[in-house]
CSV table of C-alpha atoms in Angstrom, one decimal:
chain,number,residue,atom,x,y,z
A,239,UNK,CA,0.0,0.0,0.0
A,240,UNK,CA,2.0,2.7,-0.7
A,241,UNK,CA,2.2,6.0,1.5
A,242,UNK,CA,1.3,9.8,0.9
A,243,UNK,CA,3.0,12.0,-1.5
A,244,UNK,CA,6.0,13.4,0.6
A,245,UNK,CA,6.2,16.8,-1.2
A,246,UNK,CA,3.1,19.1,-1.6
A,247,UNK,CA,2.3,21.6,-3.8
A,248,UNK,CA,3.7,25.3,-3.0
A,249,UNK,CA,0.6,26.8,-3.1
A,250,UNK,CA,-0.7,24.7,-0.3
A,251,UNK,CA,1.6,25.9,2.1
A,252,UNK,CA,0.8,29.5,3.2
A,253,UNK,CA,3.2,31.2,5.2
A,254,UNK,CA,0.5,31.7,7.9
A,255,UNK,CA,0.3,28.4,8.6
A,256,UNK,CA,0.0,27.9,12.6
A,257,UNK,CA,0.9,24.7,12.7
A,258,UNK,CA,4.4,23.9,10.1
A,259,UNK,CA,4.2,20.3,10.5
A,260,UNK,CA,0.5,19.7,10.1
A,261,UNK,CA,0.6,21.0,6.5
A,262,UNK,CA,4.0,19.0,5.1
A,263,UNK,CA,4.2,15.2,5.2
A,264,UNK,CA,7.7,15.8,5.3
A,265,UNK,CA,10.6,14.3,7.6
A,266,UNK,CA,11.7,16.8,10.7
A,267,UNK,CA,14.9,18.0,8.2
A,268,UNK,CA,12.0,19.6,6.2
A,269,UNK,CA,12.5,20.4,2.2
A,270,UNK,CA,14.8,22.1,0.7
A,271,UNK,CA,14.9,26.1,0.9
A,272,UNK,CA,12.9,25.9,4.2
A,273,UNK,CA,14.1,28.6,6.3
A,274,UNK,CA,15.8,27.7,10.0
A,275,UNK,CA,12.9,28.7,12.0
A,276,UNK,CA,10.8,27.3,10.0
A,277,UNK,CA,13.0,23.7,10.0
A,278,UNK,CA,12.3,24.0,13.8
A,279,UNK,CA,9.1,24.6,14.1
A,280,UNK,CA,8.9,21.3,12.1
A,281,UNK,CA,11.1,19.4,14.3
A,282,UNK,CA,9.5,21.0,17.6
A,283,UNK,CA,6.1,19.9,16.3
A,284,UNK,CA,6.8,16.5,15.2
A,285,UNK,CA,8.4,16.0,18.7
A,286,UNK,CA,5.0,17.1,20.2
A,287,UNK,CA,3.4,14.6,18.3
A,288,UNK,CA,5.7,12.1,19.2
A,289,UNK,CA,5.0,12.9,22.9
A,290,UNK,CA,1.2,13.2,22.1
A,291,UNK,CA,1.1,9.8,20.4
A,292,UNK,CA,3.0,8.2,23.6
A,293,UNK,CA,1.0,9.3,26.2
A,294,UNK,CA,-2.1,8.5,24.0
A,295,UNK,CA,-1.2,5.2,23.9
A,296,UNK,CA,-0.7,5.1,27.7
A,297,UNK,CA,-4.2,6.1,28.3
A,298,UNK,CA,-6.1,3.4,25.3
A,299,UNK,CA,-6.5,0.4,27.8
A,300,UNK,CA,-6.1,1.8,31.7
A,301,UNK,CA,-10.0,2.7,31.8
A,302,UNK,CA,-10.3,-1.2,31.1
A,303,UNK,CA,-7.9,-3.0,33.2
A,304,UNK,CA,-8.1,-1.2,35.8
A,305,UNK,CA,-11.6,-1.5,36.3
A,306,UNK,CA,-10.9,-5.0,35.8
A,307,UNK,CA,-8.4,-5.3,38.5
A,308,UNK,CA,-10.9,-4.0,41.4
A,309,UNK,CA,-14.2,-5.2,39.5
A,310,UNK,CA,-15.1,-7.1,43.1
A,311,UNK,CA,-14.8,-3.8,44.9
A,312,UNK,CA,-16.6,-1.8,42.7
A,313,UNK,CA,-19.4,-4.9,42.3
A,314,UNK,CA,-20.1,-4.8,46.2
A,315,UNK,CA,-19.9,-1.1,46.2
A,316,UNK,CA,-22.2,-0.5,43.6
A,317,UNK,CA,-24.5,-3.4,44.8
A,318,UNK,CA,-24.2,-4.6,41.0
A,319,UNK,CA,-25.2,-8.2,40.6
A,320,UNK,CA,-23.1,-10.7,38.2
A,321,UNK,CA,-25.1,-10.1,35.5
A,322,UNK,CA,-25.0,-6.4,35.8
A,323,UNK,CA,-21.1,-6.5,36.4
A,324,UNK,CA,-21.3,-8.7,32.9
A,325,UNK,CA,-22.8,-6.0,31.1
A,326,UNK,CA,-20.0,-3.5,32.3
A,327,UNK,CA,-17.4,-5.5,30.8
A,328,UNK,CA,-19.1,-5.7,27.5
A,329,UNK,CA,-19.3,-1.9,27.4
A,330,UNK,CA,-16.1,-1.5,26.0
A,331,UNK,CA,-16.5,-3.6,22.3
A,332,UNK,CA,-20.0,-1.6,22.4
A,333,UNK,CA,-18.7,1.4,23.1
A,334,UNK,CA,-15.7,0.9,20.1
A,335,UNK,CA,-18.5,-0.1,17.8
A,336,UNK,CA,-20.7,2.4,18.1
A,337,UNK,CA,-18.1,5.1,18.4
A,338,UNK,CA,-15.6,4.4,16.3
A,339,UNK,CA,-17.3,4.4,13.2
A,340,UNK,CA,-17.8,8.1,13.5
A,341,UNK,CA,-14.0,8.8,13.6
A,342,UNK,CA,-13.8,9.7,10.1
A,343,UNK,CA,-16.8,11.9,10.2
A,344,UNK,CA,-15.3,13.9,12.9
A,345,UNK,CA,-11.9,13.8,11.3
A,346,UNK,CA,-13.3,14.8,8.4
A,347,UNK,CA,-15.1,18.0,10.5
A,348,UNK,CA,-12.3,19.3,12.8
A,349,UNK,CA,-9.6,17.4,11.6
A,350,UNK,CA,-7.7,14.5,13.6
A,351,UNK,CA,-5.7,15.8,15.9
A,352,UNK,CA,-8.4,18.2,17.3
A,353,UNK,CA,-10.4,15.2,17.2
A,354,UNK,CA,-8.1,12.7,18.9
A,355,UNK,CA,-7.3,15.9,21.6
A,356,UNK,CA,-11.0,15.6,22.5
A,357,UNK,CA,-10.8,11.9,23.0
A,358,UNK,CA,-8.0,12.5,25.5
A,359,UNK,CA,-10.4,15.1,27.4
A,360,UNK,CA,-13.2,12.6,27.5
A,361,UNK,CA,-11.0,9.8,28.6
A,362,UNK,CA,-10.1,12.3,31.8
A,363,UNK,CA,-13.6,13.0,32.4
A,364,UNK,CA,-15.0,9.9,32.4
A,365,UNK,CA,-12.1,9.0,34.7
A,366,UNK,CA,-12.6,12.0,37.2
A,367,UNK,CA,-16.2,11.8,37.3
A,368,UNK,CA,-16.6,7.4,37.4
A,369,UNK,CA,-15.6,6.4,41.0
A,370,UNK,CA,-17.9,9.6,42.8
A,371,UNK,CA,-21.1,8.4,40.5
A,372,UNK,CA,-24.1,8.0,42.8
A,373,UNK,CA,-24.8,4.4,41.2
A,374,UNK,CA,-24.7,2.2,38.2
A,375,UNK,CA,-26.3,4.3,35.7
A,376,UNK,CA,-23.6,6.9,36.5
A,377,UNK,CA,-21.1,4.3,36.5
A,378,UNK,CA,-22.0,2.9,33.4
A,379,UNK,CA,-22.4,6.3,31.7
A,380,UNK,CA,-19.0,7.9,33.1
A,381,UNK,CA,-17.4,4.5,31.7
A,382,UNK,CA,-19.1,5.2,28.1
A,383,UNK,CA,-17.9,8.5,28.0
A,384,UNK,CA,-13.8,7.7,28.6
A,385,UNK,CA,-14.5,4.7,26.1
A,386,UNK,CA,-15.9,7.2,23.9
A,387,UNK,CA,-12.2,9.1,23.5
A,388,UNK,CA,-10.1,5.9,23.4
A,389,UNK,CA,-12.7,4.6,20.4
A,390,UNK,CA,-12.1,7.7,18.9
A,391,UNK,CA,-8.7,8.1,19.7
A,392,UNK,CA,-7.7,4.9,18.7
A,393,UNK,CA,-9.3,4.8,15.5
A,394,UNK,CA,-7.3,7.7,14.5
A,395,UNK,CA,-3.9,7.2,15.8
A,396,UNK,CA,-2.5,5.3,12.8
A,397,UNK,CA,-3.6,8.2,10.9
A,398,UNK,CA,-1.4,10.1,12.9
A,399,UNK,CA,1.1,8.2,12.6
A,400,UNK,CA,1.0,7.7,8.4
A,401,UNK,CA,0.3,11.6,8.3
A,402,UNK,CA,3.1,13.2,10.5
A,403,UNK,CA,5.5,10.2,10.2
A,404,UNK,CA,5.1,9.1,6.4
A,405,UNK,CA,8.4,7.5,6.1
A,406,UNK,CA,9.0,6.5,10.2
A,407,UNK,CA,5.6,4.2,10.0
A,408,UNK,CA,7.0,1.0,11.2
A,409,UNK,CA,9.3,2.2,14.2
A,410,UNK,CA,6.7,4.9,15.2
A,411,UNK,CA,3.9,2.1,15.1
A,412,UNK,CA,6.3,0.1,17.5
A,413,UNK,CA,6.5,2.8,19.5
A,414,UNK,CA,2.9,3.3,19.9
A,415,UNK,CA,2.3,-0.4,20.2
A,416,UNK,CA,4.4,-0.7,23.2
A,417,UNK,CA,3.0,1.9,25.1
A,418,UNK,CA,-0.3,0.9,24.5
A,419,UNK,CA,1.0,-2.4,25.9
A,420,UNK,CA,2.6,-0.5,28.8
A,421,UNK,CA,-0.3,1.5,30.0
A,422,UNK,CA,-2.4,-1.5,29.4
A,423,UNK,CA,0.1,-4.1,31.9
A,424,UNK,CA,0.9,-1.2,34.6
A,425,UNK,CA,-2.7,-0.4,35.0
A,426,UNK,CA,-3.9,-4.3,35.5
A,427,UNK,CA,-0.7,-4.6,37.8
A,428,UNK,CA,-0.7,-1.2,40.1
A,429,UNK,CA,-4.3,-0.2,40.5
A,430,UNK,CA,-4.6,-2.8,43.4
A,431,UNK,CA,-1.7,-1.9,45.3
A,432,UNK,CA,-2.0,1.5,44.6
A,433,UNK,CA,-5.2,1.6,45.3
A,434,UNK,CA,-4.7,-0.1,49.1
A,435,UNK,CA,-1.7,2.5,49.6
A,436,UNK,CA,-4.2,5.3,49.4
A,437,UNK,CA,-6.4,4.0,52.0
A,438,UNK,CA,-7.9,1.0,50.5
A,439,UNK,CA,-10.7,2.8,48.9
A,440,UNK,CA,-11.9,1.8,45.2
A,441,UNK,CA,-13.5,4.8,43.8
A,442,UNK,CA,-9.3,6.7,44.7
A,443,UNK,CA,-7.7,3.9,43.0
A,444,UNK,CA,-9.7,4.3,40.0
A,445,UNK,CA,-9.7,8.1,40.1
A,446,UNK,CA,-6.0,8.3,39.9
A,447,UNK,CA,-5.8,7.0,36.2
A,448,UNK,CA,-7.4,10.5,35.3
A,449,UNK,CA,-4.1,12.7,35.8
A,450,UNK,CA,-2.2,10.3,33.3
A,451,UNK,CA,-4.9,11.3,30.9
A,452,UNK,CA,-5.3,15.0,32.0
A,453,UNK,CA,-1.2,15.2,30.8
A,454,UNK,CA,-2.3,13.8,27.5
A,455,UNK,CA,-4.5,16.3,26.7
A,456,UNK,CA,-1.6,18.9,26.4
A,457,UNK,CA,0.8,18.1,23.4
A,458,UNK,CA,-2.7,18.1,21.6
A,459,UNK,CA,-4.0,21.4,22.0
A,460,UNK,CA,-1.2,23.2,20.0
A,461,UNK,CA,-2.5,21.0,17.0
A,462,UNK,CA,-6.5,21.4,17.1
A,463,UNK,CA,-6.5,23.8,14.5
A,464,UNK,CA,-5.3,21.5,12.0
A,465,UNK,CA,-7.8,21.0,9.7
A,466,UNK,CA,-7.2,22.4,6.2
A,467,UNK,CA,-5.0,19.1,5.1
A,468,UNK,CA,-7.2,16.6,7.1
A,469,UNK,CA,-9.7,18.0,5.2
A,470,UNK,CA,-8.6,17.2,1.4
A,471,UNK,CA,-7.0,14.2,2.7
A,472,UNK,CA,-10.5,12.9,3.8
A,473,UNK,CA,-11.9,13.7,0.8
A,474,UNK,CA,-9.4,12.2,-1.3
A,475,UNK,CA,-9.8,9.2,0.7
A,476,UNK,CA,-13.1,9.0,0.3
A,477,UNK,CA,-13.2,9.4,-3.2
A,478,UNK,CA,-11.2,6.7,-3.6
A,479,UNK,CA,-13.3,4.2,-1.6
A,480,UNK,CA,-16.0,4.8,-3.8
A,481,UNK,CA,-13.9,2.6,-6.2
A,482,UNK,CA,-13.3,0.2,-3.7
A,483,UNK,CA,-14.7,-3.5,-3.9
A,484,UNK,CA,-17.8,-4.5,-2.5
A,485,UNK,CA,-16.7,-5.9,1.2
A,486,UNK,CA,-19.8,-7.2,2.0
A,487,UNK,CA,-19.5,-10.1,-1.1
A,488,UNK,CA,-16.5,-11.6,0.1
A,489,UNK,CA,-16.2,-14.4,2.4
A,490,UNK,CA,-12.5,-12.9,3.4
A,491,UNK,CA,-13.7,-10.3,4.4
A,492,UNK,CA,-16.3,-11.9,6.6
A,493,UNK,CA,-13.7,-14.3,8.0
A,494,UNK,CA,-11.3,-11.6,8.6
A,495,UNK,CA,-14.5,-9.8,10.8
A,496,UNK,CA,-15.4,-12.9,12.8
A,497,UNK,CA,-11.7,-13.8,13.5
A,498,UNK,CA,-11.4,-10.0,14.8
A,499,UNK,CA,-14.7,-10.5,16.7
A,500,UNK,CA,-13.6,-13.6,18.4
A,501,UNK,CA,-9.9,-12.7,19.1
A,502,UNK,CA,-11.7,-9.6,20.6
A,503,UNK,CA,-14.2,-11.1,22.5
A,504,UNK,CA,-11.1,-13.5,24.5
A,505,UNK,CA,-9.1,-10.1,25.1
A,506,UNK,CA,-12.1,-8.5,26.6
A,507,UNK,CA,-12.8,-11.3,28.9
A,508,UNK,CA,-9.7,-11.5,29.8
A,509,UNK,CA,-9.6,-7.6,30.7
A,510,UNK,CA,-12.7,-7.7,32.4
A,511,UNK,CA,-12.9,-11.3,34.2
A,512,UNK,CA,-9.4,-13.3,34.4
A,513,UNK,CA,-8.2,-11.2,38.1
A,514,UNK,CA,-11.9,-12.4,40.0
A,515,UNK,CA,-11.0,-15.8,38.2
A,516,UNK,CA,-8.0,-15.7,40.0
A,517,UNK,CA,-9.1,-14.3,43.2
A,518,UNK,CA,-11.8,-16.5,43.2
A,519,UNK,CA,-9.4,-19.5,43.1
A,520,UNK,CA,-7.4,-17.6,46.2
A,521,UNK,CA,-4.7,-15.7,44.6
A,522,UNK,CA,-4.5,-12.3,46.4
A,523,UNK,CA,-5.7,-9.7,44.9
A,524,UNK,CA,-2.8,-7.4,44.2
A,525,UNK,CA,-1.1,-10.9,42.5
A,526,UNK,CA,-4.3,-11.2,40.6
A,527,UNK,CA,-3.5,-7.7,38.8
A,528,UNK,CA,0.3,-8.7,38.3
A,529,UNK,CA,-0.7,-12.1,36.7
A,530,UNK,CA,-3.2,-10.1,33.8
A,531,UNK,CA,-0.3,-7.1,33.4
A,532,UNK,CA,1.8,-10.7,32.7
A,533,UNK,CA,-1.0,-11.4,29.9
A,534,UNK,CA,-1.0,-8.3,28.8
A,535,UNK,CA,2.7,-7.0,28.5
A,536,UNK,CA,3.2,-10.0,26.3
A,537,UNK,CA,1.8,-8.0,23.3
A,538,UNK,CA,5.0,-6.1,23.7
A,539,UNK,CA,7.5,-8.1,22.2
A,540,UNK,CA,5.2,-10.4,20.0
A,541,UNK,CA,3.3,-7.4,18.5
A,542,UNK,CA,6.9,-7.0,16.4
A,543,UNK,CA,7.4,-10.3,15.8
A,544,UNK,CA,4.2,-12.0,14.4
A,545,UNK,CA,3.3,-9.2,11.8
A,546,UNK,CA,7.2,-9.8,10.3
A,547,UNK,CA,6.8,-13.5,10.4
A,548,UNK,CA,3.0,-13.2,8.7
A,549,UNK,CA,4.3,-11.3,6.2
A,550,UNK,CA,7.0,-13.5,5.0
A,551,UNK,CA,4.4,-16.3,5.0
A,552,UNK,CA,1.6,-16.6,2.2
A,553,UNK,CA,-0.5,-18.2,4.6
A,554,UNK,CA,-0.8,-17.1,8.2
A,555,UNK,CA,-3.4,-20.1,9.0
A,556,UNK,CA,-0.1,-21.9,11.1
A,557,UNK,CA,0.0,-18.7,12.6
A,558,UNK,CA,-3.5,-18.7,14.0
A,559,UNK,CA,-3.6,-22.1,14.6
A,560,UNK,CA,-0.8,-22.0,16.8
A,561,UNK,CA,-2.0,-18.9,18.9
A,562,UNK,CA,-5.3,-20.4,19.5
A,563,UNK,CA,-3.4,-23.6,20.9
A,564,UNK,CA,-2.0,-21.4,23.2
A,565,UNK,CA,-5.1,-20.1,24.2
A,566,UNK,CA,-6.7,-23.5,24.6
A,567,UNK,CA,-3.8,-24.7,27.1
A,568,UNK,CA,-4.5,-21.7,29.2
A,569,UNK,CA,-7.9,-22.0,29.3
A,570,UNK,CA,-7.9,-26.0,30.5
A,571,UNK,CA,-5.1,-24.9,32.9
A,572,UNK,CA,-7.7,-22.4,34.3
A,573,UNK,CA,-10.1,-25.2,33.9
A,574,UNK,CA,-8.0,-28.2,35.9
A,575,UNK,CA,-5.5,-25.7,38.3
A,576,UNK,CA,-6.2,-22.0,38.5
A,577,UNK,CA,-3.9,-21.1,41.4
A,578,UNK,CA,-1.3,-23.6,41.0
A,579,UNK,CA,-0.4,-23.0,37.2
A,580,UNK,CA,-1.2,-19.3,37.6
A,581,UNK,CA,1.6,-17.6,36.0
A,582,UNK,CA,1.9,-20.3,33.5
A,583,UNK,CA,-1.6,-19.9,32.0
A,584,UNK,CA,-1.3,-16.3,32.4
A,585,UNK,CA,1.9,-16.1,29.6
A,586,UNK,CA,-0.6,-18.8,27.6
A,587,UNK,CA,-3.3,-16.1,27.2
A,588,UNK,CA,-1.2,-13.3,27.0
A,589,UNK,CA,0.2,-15.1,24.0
A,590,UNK,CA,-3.5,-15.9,22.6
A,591,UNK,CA,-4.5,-12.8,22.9
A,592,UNK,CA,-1.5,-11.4,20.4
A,593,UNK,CA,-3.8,-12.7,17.9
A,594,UNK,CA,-4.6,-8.5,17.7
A,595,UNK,CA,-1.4,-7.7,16.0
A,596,UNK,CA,-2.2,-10.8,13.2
A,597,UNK,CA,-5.3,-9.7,12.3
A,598,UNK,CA,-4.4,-5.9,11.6
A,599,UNK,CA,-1.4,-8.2,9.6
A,600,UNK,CA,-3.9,-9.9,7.7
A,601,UNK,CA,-6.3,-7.2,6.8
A,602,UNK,CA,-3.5,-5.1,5.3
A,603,UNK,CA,-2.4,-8.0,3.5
A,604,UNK,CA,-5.7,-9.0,1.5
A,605,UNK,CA,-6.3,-6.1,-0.7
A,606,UNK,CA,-4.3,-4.8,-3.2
A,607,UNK,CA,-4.9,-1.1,-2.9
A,608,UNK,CA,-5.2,1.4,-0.2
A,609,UNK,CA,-8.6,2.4,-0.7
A,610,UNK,CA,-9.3,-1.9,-0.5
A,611,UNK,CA,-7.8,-1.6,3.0
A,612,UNK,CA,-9.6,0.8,4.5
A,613,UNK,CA,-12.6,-0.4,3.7
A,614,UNK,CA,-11.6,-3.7,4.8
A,615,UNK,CA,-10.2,-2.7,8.2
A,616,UNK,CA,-13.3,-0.4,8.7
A,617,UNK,CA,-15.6,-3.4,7.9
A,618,UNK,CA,-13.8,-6.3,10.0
A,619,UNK,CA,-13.4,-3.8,13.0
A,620,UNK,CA,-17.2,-3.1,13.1
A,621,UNK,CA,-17.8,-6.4,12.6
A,622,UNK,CA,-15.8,-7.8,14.7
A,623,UNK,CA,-16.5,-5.3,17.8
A,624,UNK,CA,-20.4,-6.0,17.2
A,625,UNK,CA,-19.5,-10.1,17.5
A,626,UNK,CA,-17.7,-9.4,20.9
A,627,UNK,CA,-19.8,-7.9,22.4
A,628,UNK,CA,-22.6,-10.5,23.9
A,629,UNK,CA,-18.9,-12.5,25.1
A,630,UNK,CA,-18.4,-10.6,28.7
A,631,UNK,CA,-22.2,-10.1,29.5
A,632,UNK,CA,-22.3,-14.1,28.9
A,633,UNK,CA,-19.4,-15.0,31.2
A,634,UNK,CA,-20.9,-12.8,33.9
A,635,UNK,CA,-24.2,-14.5,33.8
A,636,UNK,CA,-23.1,-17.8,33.7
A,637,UNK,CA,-20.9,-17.3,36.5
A,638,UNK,CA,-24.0,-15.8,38.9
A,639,UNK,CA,-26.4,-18.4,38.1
A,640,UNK,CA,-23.8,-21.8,37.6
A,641,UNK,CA,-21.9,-20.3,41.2
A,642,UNK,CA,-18.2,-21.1,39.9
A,643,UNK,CA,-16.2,-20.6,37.0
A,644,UNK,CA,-16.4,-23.7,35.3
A,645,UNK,CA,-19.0,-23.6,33.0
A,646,UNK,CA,-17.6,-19.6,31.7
A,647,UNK,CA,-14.3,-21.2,31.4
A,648,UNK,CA,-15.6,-23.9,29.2
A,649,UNK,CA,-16.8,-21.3,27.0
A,650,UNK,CA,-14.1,-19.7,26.4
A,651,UNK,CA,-12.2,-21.9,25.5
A,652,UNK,CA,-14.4,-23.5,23.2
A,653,UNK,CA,-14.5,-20.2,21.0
A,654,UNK,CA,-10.5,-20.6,20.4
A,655,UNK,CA,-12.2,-23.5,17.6
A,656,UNK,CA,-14.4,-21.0,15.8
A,657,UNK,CA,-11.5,-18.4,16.4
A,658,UNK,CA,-9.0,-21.0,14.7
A,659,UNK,CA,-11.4,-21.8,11.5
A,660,UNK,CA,-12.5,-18.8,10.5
A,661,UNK,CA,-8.4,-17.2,11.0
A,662,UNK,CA,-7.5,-20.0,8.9
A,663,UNK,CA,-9.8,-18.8,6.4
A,664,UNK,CA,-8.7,-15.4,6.6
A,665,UNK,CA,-5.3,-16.1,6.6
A,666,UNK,CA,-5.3,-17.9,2.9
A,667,UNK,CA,-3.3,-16.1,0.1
A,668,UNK,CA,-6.4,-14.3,-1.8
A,669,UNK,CA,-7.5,-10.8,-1.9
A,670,UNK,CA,-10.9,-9.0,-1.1
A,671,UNK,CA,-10.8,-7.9,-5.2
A,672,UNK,CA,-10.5,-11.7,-6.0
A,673,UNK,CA,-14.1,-12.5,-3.9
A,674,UNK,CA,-16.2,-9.5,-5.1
């Protein structure tokens, strides 16, 4: 797929630009005859983006996991039943679904960085304004509105990327990766301690995830009057979808949506549900929190390494297949010994759930053309986020009315089948052009 023009036109580069870097795809060294201040400005601004893009990252999962850490807490506070605590763990895909789609809208609008600012300000919101929420409905709608900024938000940071870092998109993606991987790990593994150095009380513990997200705001606000270039470049975009296959007529397409609906659906179980699995089977609490930043720090290293290996393979089926082994010995090891293989099963699913990585691999690897893609990864991402999200709400009610974790274990490890079929599917060497 190849990238954005690197030069621009003269004429589309007024000298009253506010914002240097936002109008040029080029590298910080900026074009020849660029004057010195003007040089950096550009590297000033691409560093703020850098910085902006980091602690973005940070603040993608911490909403999740650490809710997910202190979900018992916040169940007997709250007086929410398991049903109820179910359906707040399947707010998140919802939440992605339903918000994400209008990403490009609002890019289109404001432009993405103002757009991506705004997510940051909802994230801190919701955060601020979730623990002191008179009951569940506040809860619930606090939650929606921090998940509304990271749909947004994440939606658009690859366009970020691709837009201020054109020829930097591998090693900027990295960087991005791991600190999405980063905020996701120390937020499953320090809310609990954290939370019982500051008196013990819940509603702190999640309340102190805000000022990580209050910093992120800042290196955006110098940026939300970018919207000139966003602007075209939507349009262009767009236009060239229009001459895009039709998605909905191929059965790659589908298979790439359910394989992103099922990988999703383990990682947000796992988020949501594998510390009370845990605790429930007498790990302490603060351990509980260590052993899911163990599953999801894993996504660090491996979220370099499988997309290089996929893409030196014309099939990534062995690929899948062997990830969802890994998720099938976890989930019998939950099954047979939760406490006693703890950390062992907790590397298993962390390596399962790097099935994320593959399938962004995969859907840029089954069209031929960059308008194919985008309406690919648009499709399999709502898709797949619509598919996940009954997954939660089901663990939580078969875990109120069958009184133990059994049954909900079962499950989810009998979806790594379906997950394994329809990846193999999607990993075969064809294109979305070739089906429709």
């Amino acid at each position: 797929m190849p990238d954005e023009p690197k030069t621009l036109d003269p004429t589309a580069r007024p000298a009253t630009t506010t914002v240097p870097a936002a109008t040029t795809t080029a590298p910080p060294g900026a074009a020849a005859g660029d004057s010195p201040a003007r040089a950096r400005a550009q590297r000033w601004t691409l560093g703020l983006v850098t910085v902006g893009l980091v602690l973005a990252a940070l603040n993608l999962r911490p909403a999740i996991t650490s809710l997910g850490a202190l979900l018992e807490e916040v169940s007997a506070g709250l007086h929410m039943s398991g049903t109820v605590a179910g359906v707040l763990t399947s707010v998140p895909p919802l939440c992605f679904a339903v918000f994400g789609i209008t990403a490009p809208r609002l890019a289109r609008r404001f432009g993405p960085a103002a757009v991506v600012c705004a997510g940051m300000a909802a994230i801190f919101t919701g955060l601020i304004l979730r623990p002191f929420a008179g009951g569940t409905v506040g809860f619930l709608a606090a939650s929606a509105l921090a998940l509304m900024g990271i749909a947004v938000s994440n939606v658009l940071m690859p366009v970020i990327v691709k837009r201020y870092f054109p020829d930097r998109i591998g090693s900027m993606t990295g960087l991005y990766s791991m600190a999405l991987a980063l905020g996701t790990s120390v937020a499953a593994a320090a809310t609990v301690p954290m939370t019982a150095a500051l008196g013990g009380d819940w509603r702190i513990g999640l309340g102190v995830w805000a000022a990580i997200a209050a910093l992120a705001v800042l290196p955006w606000i110098p940026l939300v009057r970018d919207r000139d270039r966003a602007t075209a470049e939507t349009r262009t975009a767009t236009a060239a979808g229009t001459a895009a296959p039709r998605i909905t007529r191929s059965r790659t397409a589908w298979a790439l949506g359910c394989y992103f609906g099922l990988q999703a659906t383990g990682a947000y179980i796992t988020m949501g549900w594998m510390p009370q699995i845990f605790r429930d089977a007498g790990v302490p609490a603060s351990t509980a929190g260590v052993l899911l930043a163990v599953t999801m720090v894993m996504g660090v290293p491996l979220a370099f390494v499988i997309p290089r290996l996929a893409t030196r393979m014309k099939n990534q089926g062995p690929i899948v297949v062997a990830l969802g082994l890994c998720g099938l010995a976890g989930y019998t090891g939950l099954f047979l010994a939760p406490a006693a293989g703890a950390w062992v099963w907790a590397v298993l699913l962390g390596v399962s759930n790097c099935s994320f990585p593959l399938a962004l691999t995969m859907i840029g690897m089954r069209s031929r053309t960059g308008a194919g893609v985008v309406r690919l990864s648009a499709f399999a991402q709502s898709v797949g986020y619509l598919i996940s999200i009954p997954g939660p709400l089901l663990v939580g009610v078969l875990y109120q009315h069958s009184g133990g974790w059994g049954l909900p274990i079962v499950l989810m490890g009998g979806l790594m089948v379906p997950q394994m079929i329809v990846g193999t599917l999607a990993g075969r060497d064809r294109t979305v052009e070739d089906e429709s």
